[in-house]
mmCIF file of C-alpha atoms and ligand atoms in Angstrom:
data_model
loop_
_atom_site.group_PDB
_atom_site.id
_atom_site.type_symbol
_atom_site.label_atom_id
_atom_site.label_comp_id
_atom_site.label_asym_id
_atom_site.label_seq_id
_atom_site.Cartn_x
_atom_site.Cartn_y
_atom_site.Cartn_z
ATOM 1 C CA MET A 1 -26.923 6.749 -6.452
ATOM 2 C CA ILE A 2 -23.524 5.441 -5.433
ATOM 3 C CA LEU A 3 -22.814 5.148 -1.717
ATOM 4 C CA ALA A 4 -19.798 6.897 -0.195
ATOM 5 C CA ILE A 5 -16.974 4.829 1.228
ATOM 6 C CA GLN A 6 -16.540 5.705 4.915
ATOM 7 C CA PRO A 7 -13.221 6.916 6.410
ATOM 8 C CA GLU A 8 -11.074 3.850 7.290
ATOM 9 C CA GLU A 9 -13.574 1.464 5.640
ATOM 10 C CA THR A 10 -11.964 -1.406 3.729
ATOM 11 C CA VAL A 11 -12.646 -1.737 0.014
ATOM 12 C CA ARG A 12 -14.213 -5.172 0.612
ATOM 13 C CA SER A 13 -16.514 -3.719 3.280
ATOM 14 C CA PHE A 14 -17.622 -0.953 0.924
ATOM 15 C CA VAL A 15 -18.410 -3.422 -1.872
ATOM 16 C CA ALA A 16 -20.275 -5.808 0.460
ATOM 17 C CA ARG A 17 -22.222 -2.933 2.068
ATOM 18 C CA THR A 18 -23.277 -1.578 -1.338
ATOM 19 C CA LEU A 19 -24.464 -5.003 -2.518
ATOM 20 C CA PHE A 20 -26.274 -5.560 0.797
ATOM 21 C CA ILE A 21 -28.082 -2.208 0.788
ATOM 22 C CA LYS A 22 -28.905 -1.844 -2.901
ATOM 23 C CA GLY A 23 -29.372 -5.524 -3.647
ATOM 24 C CA LYS A 24 -27.337 -7.460 -6.164
ATOM 25 C CA HIS A 25 -29.535 -6.564 -9.158
ATOM 26 C CA SER A 26 -29.738 -2.832 -8.449
ATOM 27 C CA SER A 27 -26.015 -2.414 -7.793
ATOM 28 C CA GLU A 28 -23.669 -1.136 -10.474
ATOM 29 C CA GLU A 29 -21.696 -3.670 -12.470
ATOM 30 C CA VAL A 30 -18.368 -2.857 -10.757
ATOM 31 C CA PHE A 31 -19.814 -4.033 -7.448
ATOM 32 C CA ARG A 32 -21.520 -7.103 -8.905
ATOM 33 C CA LYS A 33 -18.337 -8.195 -10.659
ATOM 34 C CA PHE A 34 -15.984 -7.493 -7.755
ATOM 35 C CA PRO A 35 -14.137 -10.751 -6.929
ATOM 36 C CA LYS A 36 -14.443 -12.427 -3.536
ATOM 37 C CA ASN A 37 -10.816 -13.469 -3.519
ATOM 38 C CA CYS A 38 -7.780 -12.403 -5.528
ATOM 39 C CA ILE A 39 -8.488 -8.663 -5.653
ATOM 40 C CA LEU A 40 -6.232 -7.154 -8.318
ATOM 41 C CA SER A 41 -5.273 -3.609 -9.293
ATOM 42 C CA THR A 42 -8.036 -3.346 -11.924
ATOM 43 C CA ASP A 43 -10.641 -4.207 -9.265
ATOM 44 C CA ILE A 44 -9.249 -1.569 -6.888
ATOM 45 C CA LEU A 45 -9.182 0.965 -9.734
ATOM 46 C CA SER A 46 -12.823 0.356 -10.656
ATOM 47 C CA ILE A 47 -13.959 0.938 -7.059
ATOM 48 C CA ALA A 48 -11.860 4.148 -6.839
ATOM 49 C CA GLY A 49 -13.701 5.276 -9.982
ATOM 50 C CA THR A 50 -17.079 4.992 -8.217
ATOM 51 C CA GLN A 51 -15.889 7.715 -5.814
ATOM 52 C CA GLY A 52 -14.675 9.946 -8.659
ATOM 53 C CA TRP A 53 -11.059 9.067 -7.894
ATOM 54 C CA ILE A 54 -9.580 8.640 -11.343
ATOM 55 C CA GLY A 55 -6.322 7.488 -12.892
ATOM 56 C CA CYS A 56 -3.111 6.732 -11.061
ATOM 57 C CA TYR A 57 -3.951 9.390 -8.455
ATOM 58 C CA GLY A 58 -7.311 7.778 -7.689
ATOM 59 C CA PHE A 59 -5.799 4.288 -7.557
ATOM 60 C CA ASN A 60 -3.192 5.357 -5.011
ATOM 61 C CA LYS A 61 -5.673 7.421 -3.018
ATOM 62 C CA ILE A 62 -7.887 4.398 -2.384
ATOM 63 C CA LEU A 63 -4.851 2.211 -1.609
ATOM 64 C CA HIS A 64 -3.611 4.761 0.909
ATOM 65 C CA LYS A 65 -6.926 5.474 2.600
ATOM 66 C CA HIS A 66 -8.814 2.187 2.414
ATOM 67 C CA THR A 67 -6.304 -0.687 2.429
ATOM 68 C CA ASP A 68 -3.353 -1.621 4.636
ATOM 69 C CA TYR A 69 -0.988 -0.565 1.840
ATOM 70 C CA PRO A 70 0.620 2.298 3.864
ATOM 71 C CA LEU A 71 2.143 -0.307 6.196
ATOM 72 C CA LYS A 72 4.530 -1.260 3.421
ATOM 73 C CA GLU A 73 4.834 1.981 1.460
ATOM 74 C CA ILE A 74 5.306 4.714 4.061
ATOM 75 C CA PHE A 75 8.991 3.863 4.454
ATOM 76 C CA LYS A 76 9.912 4.693 0.890
ATOM 77 C CA ASN A 77 13.120 4.736 -1.070
ATOM 78 C CA ILE A 78 14.084 8.367 -1.621
ATOM 79 C CA GLN A 79 14.705 7.711 -5.337
ATOM 80 C CA ASP A 80 11.236 6.263 -5.860
ATOM 81 C CA ILE A 81 8.851 9.071 -6.817
ATOM 82 C CA SER A 82 5.841 6.752 -7.307
ATOM 83 C CA TYR A 83 3.427 5.732 -4.542
ATOM 84 C CA SER A 84 2.876 2.123 -5.663
ATOM 85 C CA ARG A 85 5.684 1.484 -8.163
ATOM 86 C CA ASP A 86 4.218 -0.117 -11.325
ATOM 87 C CA GLU A 87 1.090 -1.591 -9.766
ATOM 88 C CA TYR A 88 -1.157 0.928 -11.511
ATOM 89 C CA ILE A 89 -0.112 -0.468 -14.868
ATOM 90 C CA GLY A 90 -0.732 -3.978 -13.752
ATOM 91 C CA ARG A 91 2.170 -5.534 -11.857
ATOM 92 C CA PRO A 92 0.335 -8.334 -10.094
ATOM 93 C CA ASN A 93 -0.298 -7.815 -6.410
ATOM 94 C CA LEU A 94 -2.921 -9.400 -4.238
ATOM 95 C CA TYR A 95 -4.621 -6.635 -2.260
ATOM 96 C CA SER A 96 -7.028 -8.653 -0.172
ATOM 97 C CA SER A 97 -9.129 -11.775 -0.252
ATOM 98 C CA ASP A 98 -11.981 -13.300 1.678
ATOM 99 C CA SER A 99 -9.524 -15.558 3.489
ATOM 100 C CA THR A 100 -8.193 -12.480 5.338
ATOM 101 C CA GLN A 101 -9.778 -12.470 8.791
ATOM 102 C CA ALA A 102 -11.895 -9.395 9.495
ATOM 103 C CA GLY A 103 -12.680 -8.044 12.952
ATOM 104 C CA PHE A 104 -14.419 -5.176 14.724
ATOM 105 C CA CYS A 105 -14.348 -3.056 17.872
ATOM 106 C CA PRO A 106 -17.739 -3.185 19.620
ATOM 107 C CA VAL A 107 -17.372 0.412 20.872
ATOM 108 C CA CYS A 108 -16.592 1.749 17.368
ATOM 109 C CA VAL A 109 -19.580 -0.195 15.994
ATOM 110 C CA ALA A 110 -21.971 1.129 18.658
ATOM 111 C CA GLU A 111 -20.718 4.701 18.076
ATOM 112 C CA ASP A 112 -21.112 4.348 14.286
ATOM 113 C CA VAL A 113 -24.670 3.084 14.636
ATOM 114 C CA GLU A 114 -25.488 5.997 16.944
ATOM 115 C CA ARG A 115 -23.901 8.527 14.558
ATOM 116 C CA LEU A 116 -24.670 7.094 11.097
ATOM 117 C CA GLY A 117 -27.288 4.424 11.618
ATOM 118 C CA PHE A 118 -24.880 1.707 10.406
ATOM 119 C CA SER A 119 -21.301 0.523 10.903
ATOM 120 C CA PHE A 120 -18.646 -0.961 8.599
ATOM 121 C CA TRP A 121 -15.383 -2.953 8.618
ATOM 122 C CA ARG A 122 -12.285 -0.848 9.375
ATOM 123 C CA ARG A 123 -8.896 -1.631 7.850
ATOM 124 C CA ALA A 124 -6.979 -1.507 11.166
ATOM 125 C CA HIS A 125 -9.408 -4.027 12.660
ATOM 126 C CA CYS A 126 -9.044 -6.440 9.741
ATOM 127 C CA CYS A 127 -5.287 -7.012 10.035
ATOM 128 C CA GLU A 128 -3.096 -8.639 12.694
ATOM 129 C CA LEU A 129 -3.956 -6.138 15.461
ATOM 130 C CA LYS A 130 -5.733 -7.349 18.594
ATOM 131 C CA VAL A 131 -6.806 -4.015 20.099
ATOM 132 C CA CYS A 132 -8.693 -0.879 19.002
ATOM 133 C CA ALA A 133 -6.225 2.014 19.193
ATOM 134 C CA GLU A 134 -8.975 4.482 19.989
ATOM 135 C CA HIS A 135 -10.896 2.623 22.698
ATOM 136 C CA ASN A 136 -8.293 0.193 24.085
ATOM 137 C CA VAL A 137 -10.717 -2.706 23.886
ATOM 138 C CA GLU A 138 -10.080 -6.142 22.424
ATOM 139 C CA LEU A 139 -11.022 -6.539 18.770
ATOM 140 C CA VAL A 140 -13.656 -9.189 18.094
ATOM 141 C CA LYS A 141 -12.331 -11.631 15.496
ATOM 142 C CA ARG A 142 -15.031 -14.318 15.843
ATOM 143 C CA CYS A 143 -18.784 -13.896 16.006
ATOM 144 C CA PRO A 144 -19.766 -13.218 19.644
ATOM 145 C CA TYR A 145 -22.975 -15.217 19.134
ATOM 146 C CA CYS A 146 -21.899 -18.339 17.184
ATOM 147 C CA ASP A 147 -18.048 -18.221 17.260
ATOM 148 C CA LYS A 148 -17.637 -18.312 13.476
ATOM 149 C CA PRO A 149 -14.597 -16.376 12.149
ATOM 150 C CA PHE A 150 -15.248 -13.468 9.754
ATOM 151 C CA ARG A 151 -13.687 -14.983 6.686
ATOM 152 C CA HIS A 152 -14.164 -17.619 3.997
ATOM 153 C CA GLY A 153 -15.706 -20.659 5.663
ATOM 154 C CA GLY A 154 -17.233 -18.576 8.468
ATOM 155 C CA HIS A 155 -19.436 -15.473 8.375
ATOM 156 C CA ASP A 156 -19.221 -13.245 5.316
ATOM 157 C CA LEU A 157 -18.996 -9.477 5.841
ATOM 158 C CA ASN A 158 -22.787 -9.027 5.539
ATOM 159 C CA VAL A 159 -23.219 -10.119 9.132
ATOM 160 C CA MET A 160 -22.214 -6.550 10.101
ATOM 161 C CA TRP A 161 -25.521 -5.255 8.699
ATOM 162 C CA ALA A 162 -27.661 -8.274 9.519
ATOM 163 C CA THR A 163 -28.006 -10.279 12.730
ATOM 164 C CA CYS A 164 -26.678 -13.567 14.068
ATOM 165 C CA GLU A 165 -29.084 -15.574 16.204
ATOM 166 C CA GLY A 166 -31.270 -12.460 16.281
ATOM 167 C CA GLN A 167 -28.522 -10.278 17.805
ATOM 168 C CA GLN A 168 -26.552 -7.320 16.444
ATOM 169 C CA PHE A 169 -22.850 -6.521 16.806
ATOM 170 C CA LYS A 170 -23.554 -3.121 18.360
ATOM 171 C CA ASP A 171 -24.870 -4.987 21.410
ATOM 172 C CA SER A 172 -21.910 -7.362 21.798
ATOM 173 C CA SER A 173 -19.950 -7.282 25.048
ATOM 174 C CA VAL A 174 -16.825 -5.166 25.450
ATOM 175 C CA MET A 175 -13.542 -6.584 26.785
ATOM 176 C CA LEU A 176 -11.053 -3.996 28.052
ATOM 177 C CA ASN A 177 -7.473 -4.620 26.964
ATOM 178 C CA ALA A 178 -4.773 -4.981 29.606
ATOM 179 C CA ASP A 179 -1.810 -5.614 27.286
ATOM 180 C CA GLN A 180 0.134 -2.342 26.972
ATOM 181 C CA PHE A 181 2.268 -3.631 24.114
ATOM 182 C CA GLU A 182 -0.781 -4.520 22.002
ATOM 183 C CA LEU A 183 -2.199 -1.040 22.634
ATOM 184 C CA LYS A 184 1.084 0.589 21.598
ATOM 185 C CA LYS A 185 1.206 -1.586 18.480
ATOM 186 C CA ALA A 186 -2.332 -0.548 17.537
ATOM 187 C CA GLN A 187 -1.443 3.116 18.057
ATOM 188 C CA PHE A 188 1.703 2.822 15.899
ATOM 189 C CA PHE A 189 -0.299 1.082 13.143
ATOM 190 C CA ALA A 190 -2.864 3.887 13.313
ATOM 191 C CA GLU A 191 -0.068 6.469 12.902
ATOM 192 C CA ILE A 192 1.331 4.633 9.878
ATOM 193 C CA LEU A 193 -2.070 4.074 8.246
ATOM 194 C CA SER A 194 -2.986 7.749 8.597
ATOM 195 C CA ALA A 195 0.479 9.104 7.712
ATOM 196 C CA THR A 196 0.429 12.085 5.369
ATOM 197 C CA TYR A 197 4.115 11.881 4.459
ATOM 198 C CA HIS A 198 6.703 9.306 3.399
ATOM 199 C CA LEU A 199 9.776 8.714 5.510
ATOM 200 C CA SER A 200 12.987 7.878 3.678
ATOM 201 C CA GLU A 201 13.658 4.139 3.925
ATOM 202 C CA GLU A 202 17.391 4.790 4.285
ATOM 203 C CA ALA A 203 16.834 7.279 7.109
ATOM 204 C CA VAL A 204 14.484 4.836 8.871
ATOM 205 C CA LEU A 205 16.988 1.983 8.580
ATOM 206 C CA ALA A 206 19.944 4.134 9.674
ATOM 207 C CA VAL A 207 18.112 5.330 12.784
ATOM 208 C CA LEU A 208 16.917 1.821 13.684
ATOM 209 C CA ASN A 209 20.314 0.285 12.959
ATOM 210 C CA GLU A 210 21.935 2.556 15.521
ATOM 211 C CA LYS A 211 19.248 2.026 18.163
ATOM 212 C CA VAL A 212 18.863 -1.735 17.717
ATOM 213 C CA HIS A 213 22.601 -2.296 18.027
ATOM 214 C CA GLN A 214 22.530 -0.638 21.464
ATOM 215 C CA ASN A 215 20.122 -3.321 22.672
ATOM 216 C CA ASP A 216 21.450 -6.894 22.562
ATOM 217 C CA LYS A 217 18.082 -8.512 23.175
ATOM 218 C CA LEU A 218 16.490 -6.642 20.301
ATOM 219 C CA LYS A 219 19.518 -7.074 18.071
ATOM 220 C CA LEU A 220 19.411 -10.860 18.385
ATOM 221 C CA LYS A 221 15.634 -11.198 18.296
ATOM 222 C CA ILE A 222 14.434 -13.495 15.503
ATOM 223 C CA TRP A 223 11.853 -11.313 13.798
ATOM 224 C CA ASN A 224 10.399 -13.990 11.556
ATOM 225 C CA SER A 225 10.757 -17.682 12.344
ATOM 226 C CA ARG A 226 10.517 -18.502 8.633
ATOM 227 C CA TYR A 227 13.779 -16.751 7.813
ATOM 228 C CA ASN A 228 15.463 -17.370 11.157
ATOM 229 C CA GLN A 229 17.249 -14.024 10.877
ATOM 230 C CA PRO A 230 18.130 -11.763 13.818
ATOM 231 C CA LEU A 231 16.561 -8.300 13.653
ATOM 232 C CA GLY A 232 19.921 -6.475 13.977
ATOM 233 C CA TYR A 233 21.409 -8.356 11.039
ATOM 234 C CA THR A 234 18.319 -7.850 8.840
ATOM 235 C CA ILE A 235 18.288 -4.081 9.389
ATOM 236 C CA LYS A 236 22.026 -3.711 8.830
ATOM 237 C CA ARG A 237 21.935 -5.807 5.645
ATOM 238 C CA ARG A 238 18.975 -3.915 4.172
ATOM 239 C CA LEU A 239 20.613 -0.578 5.048
ATOM 240 C CA GLU A 240 23.746 -1.632 3.130
ATOM 241 C CA ILE A 241 21.642 -2.646 0.104
ATOM 242 C CA VAL A 242 19.700 0.626 0.143
ATOM 243 C CA GLN A 243 22.813 2.809 0.519
ATOM 244 C CA GLU A 244 24.670 0.953 -2.204
ATOM 245 C CA ALA A 245 21.672 1.239 -4.545
ATOM 246 C CA ARG A 246 21.413 4.979 -3.905
ATOM 247 C CA SER A 247 25.100 5.527 -4.683
ATOM 248 C CA ARG A 248 24.535 3.901 -8.085
ATOM 249 C CA ASN A 249 21.078 5.411 -8.724
ATOM 250 C CA ARG A 250 19.403 2.056 -8.902
ATOM 251 C CA LEU A 251 16.183 1.225 -7.048
ATOM 252 C CA PRO A 252 16.653 -1.819 -4.805
ATOM 253 C CA HIS A 253 14.118 -4.647 -4.939
ATOM 254 C CA GLY A 254 11.070 -4.254 -2.708
ATOM 255 C CA GLU A 255 11.251 -5.751 0.766
ATOM 256 C CA THR A 256 8.768 -6.534 3.521
ATOM 257 C CA THR A 257 8.486 -3.843 6.189
ATOM 258 C CA ASP A 258 7.508 -6.249 8.992
ATOM 259 C CA PHE A 259 10.980 -6.132 10.511
ATOM 260 C CA ILE A 260 11.052 -2.316 10.397
ATOM 261 C CA ILE A 261 7.749 -2.090 12.261
ATOM 262 C CA GLN A 262 8.940 -4.660 14.812
ATOM 263 C CA ALA A 263 12.124 -2.669 15.395
ATOM 264 C CA ILE A 264 10.225 0.615 15.842
ATOM 265 C CA LEU A 265 7.972 -1.096 18.395
ATOM 266 C CA GLY A 266 11.021 -2.512 20.180
ATOM 267 C CA VAL A 267 12.874 0.803 20.389
ATOM 268 C CA TYR A 268 10.273 3.556 20.808
ATOM 269 C CA GLU A 269 7.469 4.321 23.217
ATOM 270 C CA ARG A 270 6.028 7.094 21.064
ATOM 271 C CA PHE A 271 5.818 7.050 17.263
ATOM 272 C CA ALA A 272 6.384 10.830 17.196
ATOM 273 C CA ASP A 273 9.864 10.335 18.770
ATOM 274 C CA PHE A 274 10.761 7.928 15.978
ATOM 275 C CA VAL A 275 9.657 10.468 13.363
ATOM 276 C CA ILE A 276 11.798 13.192 14.987
ATOM 277 C CA ASP A 277 14.883 10.925 14.824
ATOM 278 C CA VAL A 278 14.195 10.007 11.184
ATOM 279 C CA LYS A 279 13.760 13.636 10.155
ATOM 280 C CA SER A 280 17.101 14.545 11.727
ATOM 281 C CA TYR A 281 18.836 12.237 9.191
ATOM 282 C CA GLY A 282 18.222 14.974 6.621
ATOM 283 C CA ASP A 283 16.421 13.188 3.794
ATOM 284 C CA GLU A 284 13.382 14.929 2.373
ATOM 285 C CA VAL A 285 10.038 14.124 4.007
ATOM 286 C CA ARG A 286 7.567 13.910 1.117
ATOM 287 C CA PRO A 287 3.777 14.356 1.392
ATOM 288 C CA VAL A 288 2.180 11.081 0.207
ATOM 289 C CA GLU A 289 -0.208 12.912 -2.075
ATOM 290 C CA THR A 290 2.648 14.275 -4.185
ATOM 291 C CA LEU A 291 3.458 10.697 -5.269
ATOM 292 C CA TRP A 292 -0.069 9.545 -6.116
ATOM 293 C CA SER A 293 -0.065 10.659 -9.786
ATOM 294 C CA THR A 294 3.180 8.921 -10.673
ATOM 295 C CA TYR A 295 3.932 5.303 -11.591
ATOM 296 C CA ILE A 296 7.005 3.397 -12.695
ATOM 297 C CA ALA A 297 6.755 2.930 -16.435
ATOM 298 C CA GLY A 298 9.785 0.707 -16.835
ATOM 299 C CA HIS A 299 13.157 -0.369 -15.524
ATOM 300 C CA GLN A 300 16.245 -0.761 -17.581
ATOM 301 C CA GLU A 301 19.432 0.352 -15.903
ATOM 302 C CA SER A 302 17.485 3.354 -14.699
ATOM 303 C CA THR A 303 13.950 3.619 -13.422
ATOM 304 C CA HIS A 304 11.555 5.509 -15.664
ATOM 305 C CA PHE A 305 8.485 7.249 -14.299
ATOM 306 C CA VAL A 306 5.326 8.702 -15.779
ATOM 307 C CA GLU A 307 3.482 11.458 -13.959
ATOM 308 C CA GLU A 308 -0.128 11.883 -15.031
ATOM 309 C CA ASN A 309 -1.174 15.502 -15.533
ATOM 310 C CA TYR A 310 -4.959 15.761 -15.302
ATOM 311 C CA ASP A 311 -5.164 19.430 -16.333
ATOM 312 C CA GLN A 312 -3.659 18.668 -19.703
ATOM 313 C CA GLY A 313 -4.708 15.036 -19.984
ATOM 314 C CA LEU A 314 -1.251 13.691 -20.655
ATOM 315 C CA GLY A 315 1.500 11.683 -19.031
ATOM 316 C CA VAL A 316 4.912 13.244 -18.469
ATOM 317 C CA TRP A 317 7.831 10.857 -18.690
ATOM 318 C CA CYS A 318 10.907 11.403 -16.526
ATOM 319 C CA CYS A 319 14.037 9.639 -15.371
ATOM 320 C CA PRO A 320 15.220 11.693 -12.384
ATOM 321 C CA PHE A 321 17.983 9.293 -11.288
ATOM 322 C CA PRO A 322 19.809 7.934 -14.342
ATOM 323 C CA ALA A 323 21.903 4.918 -13.391
ATOM 324 C CA ARG A 324 25.594 5.563 -12.868
ATOM 325 C CA ASP A 325 26.714 2.274 -14.394
ATOM 326 C CA PHE A 326 25.968 0.266 -17.501
ATOM 327 C CA LEU A 327 24.778 -3.290 -17.386
ATOM 328 C CA ARG A 328 25.598 -3.643 -21.096
ATOM 329 C CA MET A 329 22.505 -5.774 -21.478
ATOM 330 C CA TRP A 330 20.692 -3.556 -23.926
ATOM 331 C CA ASP A 331 20.954 -2.874 -27.601
ATOM 332 C CA TRP A 332 21.744 0.831 -27.684
ATOM 333 C CA ARG A 333 21.644 1.201 -31.456
ATOM 334 C CA PRO A 334 19.159 3.924 -32.394
ATOM 335 C CA VAL A 335 15.683 2.767 -33.310
ATOM 336 C CA TYR A 336 14.010 4.407 -36.322
ATOM 337 C CA TYR A 337 10.258 4.637 -36.178
ATOM 338 C CA PRO A 338 8.674 5.015 -39.605
ATOM 339 C CA CYS A 339 5.877 7.050 -38.057
ATOM 340 C CA CYS A 340 8.073 9.792 -36.616
ATOM 341 C CA SER A 341 11.625 9.409 -37.937
ATOM 342 C CA PHE A 342 11.112 10.937 -41.390
ATOM 343 C CA GLU A 343 14.699 10.850 -42.515
ATOM 344 C CA ARG A 344 15.697 7.253 -42.400
ATOM 345 C CA PRO A 345 19.212 6.134 -43.084
ATOM 346 C CA LYS A 346 19.370 3.701 -45.950
ATOM 347 C CA ARG A 347 20.559 0.388 -44.747
ATOM 348 C CA LYS A 348 20.555 -3.154 -45.889
ATOM 349 C CA GLY A 349 18.458 -5.876 -44.375
ATOM 350 C CA PRO A 350 14.976 -5.638 -42.922
ATOM 351 C CA GLN A 351 13.405 -2.189 -43.090
ATOM 352 C CA PRO A 352 11.529 -0.697 -40.144
ATOM 353 C CA ARG A 353 7.826 -1.369 -40.153
ATOM 354 C CA PRO A 354 5.062 0.047 -37.954
ATOM 355 C CA GLU A 355 4.521 -2.273 -35.031
ATOM 356 C CA LEU A 356 1.839 -2.165 -32.378
ATOM 357 C CA VAL A 357 3.357 -1.728 -28.910
ATOM 358 C CA LYS A 358 2.590 -4.670 -26.669
ATOM 359 C CA LYS A 359 1.083 -2.837 -23.744
ATOM 360 C CA ALA A 360 0.711 0.916 -23.982
ATOM 361 C CA PRO A 361 0.535 2.977 -20.802
ATOM 362 C CA PRO A 362 -3.044 3.862 -19.858
ATOM 363 C CA GLY A 363 -4.619 7.018 -21.254
ATOM 364 C CA VAL A 364 -4.746 10.042 -18.967
ATOM 365 C CA TYR A 365 -8.032 11.544 -17.830
ATOM 366 C CA ARG A 366 -8.438 15.263 -18.479
ATOM 367 C CA ARG A 367 -10.080 17.348 -15.801
ATOM 368 C CA LYS A 368 -12.889 19.462 -17.232
HETATM 369 ZN ZN1 ZN B 401 -12.917 1.226 18.820
HETATM 370 ZN ZN1 ZN B 402 -22.574 -15.661 14.222
#
């Protein structure tokens, strides 16, 4: 029997919990082979499969519900109809590794043990947050009994289900949080992680651009010391890029969303107020689930998408936003395929020959 991943449980927690409970030899191969570091899309996909979540839809469902992926994908370009671009077909991305520090809320853990008989590692408690949004207590990022961190070189995740120095996490002491900003940040993260819709990136940037430029302190704040860029400038510049790209029907390159989240936290007291302002911009608000079956199959001038249809077991290609300009980089002469172009023009030189495509898109599962 395969265990069920718990709501908010990280993929790494689920794998570690399965191996801990069933034992390494009795666990299915996907769990035994799951890497400790460098978790790639194929690893995520295989774990989604254990829950019956199949294909592109299943891949995106597990990303949305069990990783911190929504933090970067909720603010989505309105011309991108895929949830995770071309990651389903293998664009490399590192989803998590054992060098990421995990953490827990002692109240959540005690409640889980009371309710389920066990606890698990939650995604919001294994990122940069310091506070539990639900209980307003400080997250524990080092073992309360031996001070080891919960990452490579310290405790592994199994300590959640075992003991340290004979003691369990459900009995660890609780520290109330007094930092209102950290609580607000945790609440905003919780809203983003559990979002059921995408907000248009352009609408988000336009709203924040206006608000941030009314506040000099926020406008000039350096949001990331590595880039040494003021927040106001970063938002304005990205807004220009996104608007320009939309006018030409060309998807802009991906960008971190750290500065967007920092700006929202700087401007708003309630996440709901931010959402109201973004909706008033007029761009469509799309349910996340409607993008889960679709991936980017290729970029030339235009972005090409494939939507997987599980009733028919086939992928439907589309190009909803053909580029308005030519790069003149491509050879537009027609290609004749000997397998399907029966009438071939006679021409000199090399004749077309069947050729295996380098990397075909994945097959599509058919619902029975
Ligand atoms: Zn909690
Ligand atoms: Zn310990």
